[in-house]
XYZ file of C-alpha atoms in Angstrom:
260
model
C 84.842 66.304 87.447
C 88.105 64.505 88.199
C 89.741 63.037 91.255
C 92.866 64.280 92.994
C 95.178 62.112 95.073
C 97.416 63.639 97.758
C 101.125 63.096 97.089
C 102.686 65.271 99.804
C 101.738 67.284 102.897
C 104.123 70.063 103.979
C 103.386 72.523 106.831
C 104.339 76.078 105.791
C 103.386 78.024 108.921
C 101.373 77.232 112.060
C 98.192 78.105 110.139
C 98.943 77.070 106.559
C 99.862 73.761 104.970
C 100.819 72.895 101.401
C 99.433 69.825 99.663
C 100.407 68.455 96.280
C 98.137 66.307 94.139
C 98.197 64.205 91.014
C 95.177 63.178 89.000
C 93.667 62.638 85.553
C 93.847 65.604 83.204
C 96.291 67.743 85.164
C 99.049 67.210 82.633
C 96.881 68.652 79.859
C 95.967 71.835 81.714
C 97.772 75.034 80.862
C 98.733 77.713 83.356
C 97.658 81.342 83.636
C 97.570 83.992 86.373
C 95.290 83.373 89.351
C 93.966 79.920 88.416
C 90.846 79.040 90.388
C 89.116 75.703 90.824
C 86.509 73.899 92.901
C 87.550 71.199 95.345
C 85.105 68.601 96.634
C 85.587 67.104 100.092
C 83.793 63.876 101.018
C 81.444 63.761 103.957
C 82.203 61.081 106.571
C 81.853 57.629 105.060
C 81.117 59.075 101.604
C 82.991 59.649 98.353
C 84.085 62.882 96.666
C 83.017 61.463 93.307
C 80.102 63.136 91.534
C 80.064 62.637 87.781
C 82.297 62.363 84.745
C 80.019 64.622 82.728
C 82.218 67.009 80.693
C 80.238 70.258 80.774
C 79.535 72.619 83.640
C 75.755 72.468 83.531
C 75.489 68.696 83.474
C 78.133 68.261 86.169
C 76.576 70.828 88.491
C 73.103 69.411 87.959
C 74.440 65.979 88.883
C 76.088 67.456 91.974
C 72.923 69.200 93.145
C 70.834 66.114 92.438
C 72.759 64.075 95.000
C 71.117 63.525 98.408
C 72.410 66.176 100.781
C 73.979 63.678 103.163
C 75.995 62.200 100.258
C 76.832 65.408 98.391
C 80.496 66.423 98.909
C 81.284 69.800 100.374
C 82.466 72.142 97.620
C 84.911 74.993 98.191
C 86.789 77.381 95.882
C 90.592 77.520 95.915
C 93.410 79.172 93.997
C 96.168 77.084 92.451
C 99.560 77.830 93.953
C 101.313 76.062 91.089
C 100.677 73.462 88.401
C 103.814 71.925 86.930
C 104.288 68.678 85.016
C 100.936 67.329 86.144
C 101.510 68.120 89.839
C 98.988 70.492 91.424
C 99.986 72.482 94.514
C 97.399 74.101 96.785
C 97.988 75.935 100.057
C 95.307 75.501 102.736
C 94.640 77.940 105.563
C 94.041 75.973 108.759
C 91.443 77.505 111.047
C 90.423 74.554 113.175
C 87.300 72.471 112.614
C 85.152 75.414 111.541
C 84.988 74.321 107.912
C 85.212 71.068 105.944
C 88.223 72.140 103.864
C 90.315 73.209 106.852
C 89.319 70.133 108.838
C 90.172 67.844 105.942
C 93.512 69.535 105.208
C 94.577 69.412 108.850
C 94.207 65.614 108.785
C 95.214 64.923 105.153
C 97.564 62.057 104.425
C 99.332 60.839 101.301
C 96.873 58.788 99.257
C 93.731 60.648 100.341
C 91.319 61.452 97.495
C 89.154 64.505 96.839
C 87.407 65.797 93.720
C 88.109 68.797 91.517
C 86.340 70.824 88.889
C 88.487 73.247 86.883
C 90.516 75.335 86.603
C 88.995 76.699 83.400
C 90.804 79.074 81.013
C 87.448 80.785 80.453
C 88.138 82.691 83.674
C 91.722 83.658 82.864
C 92.467 87.361 83.284
C 95.774 89.017 82.321
C 97.790 91.184 84.648
C 97.349 94.906 84.174
C 99.723 97.027 82.140
C 99.813 100.051 84.469
C 103.117 101.426 85.745
C 102.124 100.365 89.281
C 100.416 97.109 90.255
C 98.788 96.856 93.692
C 98.008 93.518 95.363
C 96.085 93.293 98.627
C 94.519 90.396 100.508
C 94.509 88.244 103.606
C 96.093 84.810 104.059
C 93.423 83.159 101.895
C 94.615 85.345 99.015
C 98.325 84.774 99.646
C 98.644 81.748 97.299
C 97.130 83.777 94.461
C 99.220 86.858 95.218
C 102.431 84.828 95.437
C 101.764 83.098 92.131
C 100.950 86.419 90.453
C 104.121 88.043 91.769
C 106.214 85.215 90.366
C 105.074 86.244 86.882
C 106.313 89.820 87.257
C 109.759 90.877 86.058
C 111.844 92.651 88.693
C 111.392 95.918 86.816
C 107.606 96.028 87.344
C 106.605 98.382 90.136
C 104.304 96.848 92.724
C 102.839 97.414 96.166
C 101.879 94.255 98.034
C 99.832 94.053 101.241
C 98.970 90.783 103.011
C 97.119 90.520 106.317
C 97.997 87.518 108.505
C 97.469 86.552 112.129
C 101.005 87.270 113.365
C 104.671 87.272 112.263
C 104.820 83.462 112.383
C 102.490 83.401 109.358
C 104.843 85.329 107.090
C 106.220 83.453 104.095
C 109.189 84.008 101.813
C 107.411 86.296 99.358
C 109.597 89.293 98.505
C 108.273 92.821 98.740
C 105.234 92.156 100.943
C 104.070 94.647 103.544
C 102.900 92.162 106.170
C 99.922 93.289 108.250
C 99.598 91.549 111.621
C 96.240 91.191 113.351
C 98.153 90.395 116.538
C 99.483 93.972 116.461
C 96.022 95.460 115.992
C 96.484 96.090 112.267
C 93.966 95.323 109.550
C 94.129 95.205 105.774
C 91.612 97.948 105.017
C 93.198 100.529 107.342
C 96.738 99.929 106.091
C 95.880 99.841 102.386
C 93.625 102.896 102.441
C 96.451 104.857 104.092
C 98.879 103.971 101.275
C 99.773 106.406 98.501
C 98.330 104.883 95.313
C 97.895 106.849 92.065
C 94.642 106.753 90.099
C 96.313 105.078 87.121
C 97.313 101.951 89.104
C 96.070 98.428 88.417
C 94.675 96.704 91.515
C 94.134 93.077 92.553
C 92.069 92.387 95.691
C 91.180 89.106 97.416
C 90.127 87.826 100.815
C 87.205 88.393 103.184
C 84.266 89.741 101.185
C 83.446 92.867 103.179
C 87.112 93.941 103.260
C 87.398 93.417 99.510
C 84.280 95.512 98.915
C 85.584 98.292 101.167
C 88.924 98.374 99.364
C 87.293 98.334 95.953
C 85.138 101.310 96.927
C 88.267 103.063 98.198
C 90.173 102.613 94.942
C 87.202 103.600 92.797
C 86.950 106.713 94.968
C 90.611 107.459 94.259
C 89.809 107.445 90.559
C 91.087 103.972 89.640
C 89.017 102.676 86.730
C 86.715 99.775 87.605
C 88.143 97.829 84.674
C 91.556 98.059 86.331
C 90.417 96.446 89.602
C 90.338 92.651 89.851
C 88.509 91.548 92.996
C 87.198 88.405 94.650
C 85.577 87.830 98.030
C 86.964 84.417 98.983
C 85.026 84.033 102.233
C 82.359 85.696 104.353
C 82.835 86.446 108.016
C 79.574 84.918 109.278
C 78.587 82.683 106.350
C 80.019 79.737 104.422
C 79.862 78.835 100.746
C 76.958 76.545 101.608
C 74.851 79.537 102.671
C 72.733 81.510 100.227
C 74.402 84.554 98.646
C 73.649 87.954 100.111
C 72.612 90.974 98.058
C 76.228 92.179 98.201
C 77.457 88.777 96.989
C 75.068 88.873 94.027
C 76.077 92.418 93.128
C 79.750 91.419 93.282
C 79.111 88.416 91.032
C 77.329 90.593 88.467
C 80.203 93.061 88.402
C 82.761 90.278 87.961
C 80.732 88.800 85.091
C 80.507 92.223 83.497
C 84.281 92.659 83.844
C 84.952 89.292 82.191
C 82.875 90.301 79.188
C 84.722 93.580 78.615
């Protein structure tokens, strides 16, 4: 586990802000599509530091062994970019409902949090199908944007991103923006799209929406091995809550996909 220090805070939209970080080990990390990592946010009056143990098991055991009132909050994020030892992460701001959003809304240059990862063990290549489909909400936008930047202009793609309203749109070419303020939702718009069975699909965002879209594409005949999916958040639960049966089933399927 390493520490990250904030080097800049830049508002992107009313509900998203971009933070850059420096810290030990970032310069040695490579880059790959859809890099994911754990961020640790200190509780009031506490530190984000856990352990310098190098392996996952030892580090996580040390984390769980901490008294609950001292243990940092841990949340999963996707890297927006990692260049020359500078890590960029975009945070969705949704008030004080979660420790990550609350911290990011008040972050200042010099603030320190912890990180674990990203690990190349979880790297997955983009599909080789003629058509690539990307769909997610604002929590998936950093991942989608970074994936799109890897595609040559000649690669066919369909991109769907659900956000609160037009003010949340970003400069990401080719996106079909879906606005909740207009009564739209990701699942309805994506399931109405014309997608062939030989497409490659990437899905991210709220867990139940991701599951619904995955079922839709499997029903269209898209091979399960050609669907990358991740439920980033749960509508009524946080990452501190125990996993549901659906969460466990999703985790098993993702593990199975990584081993193929």
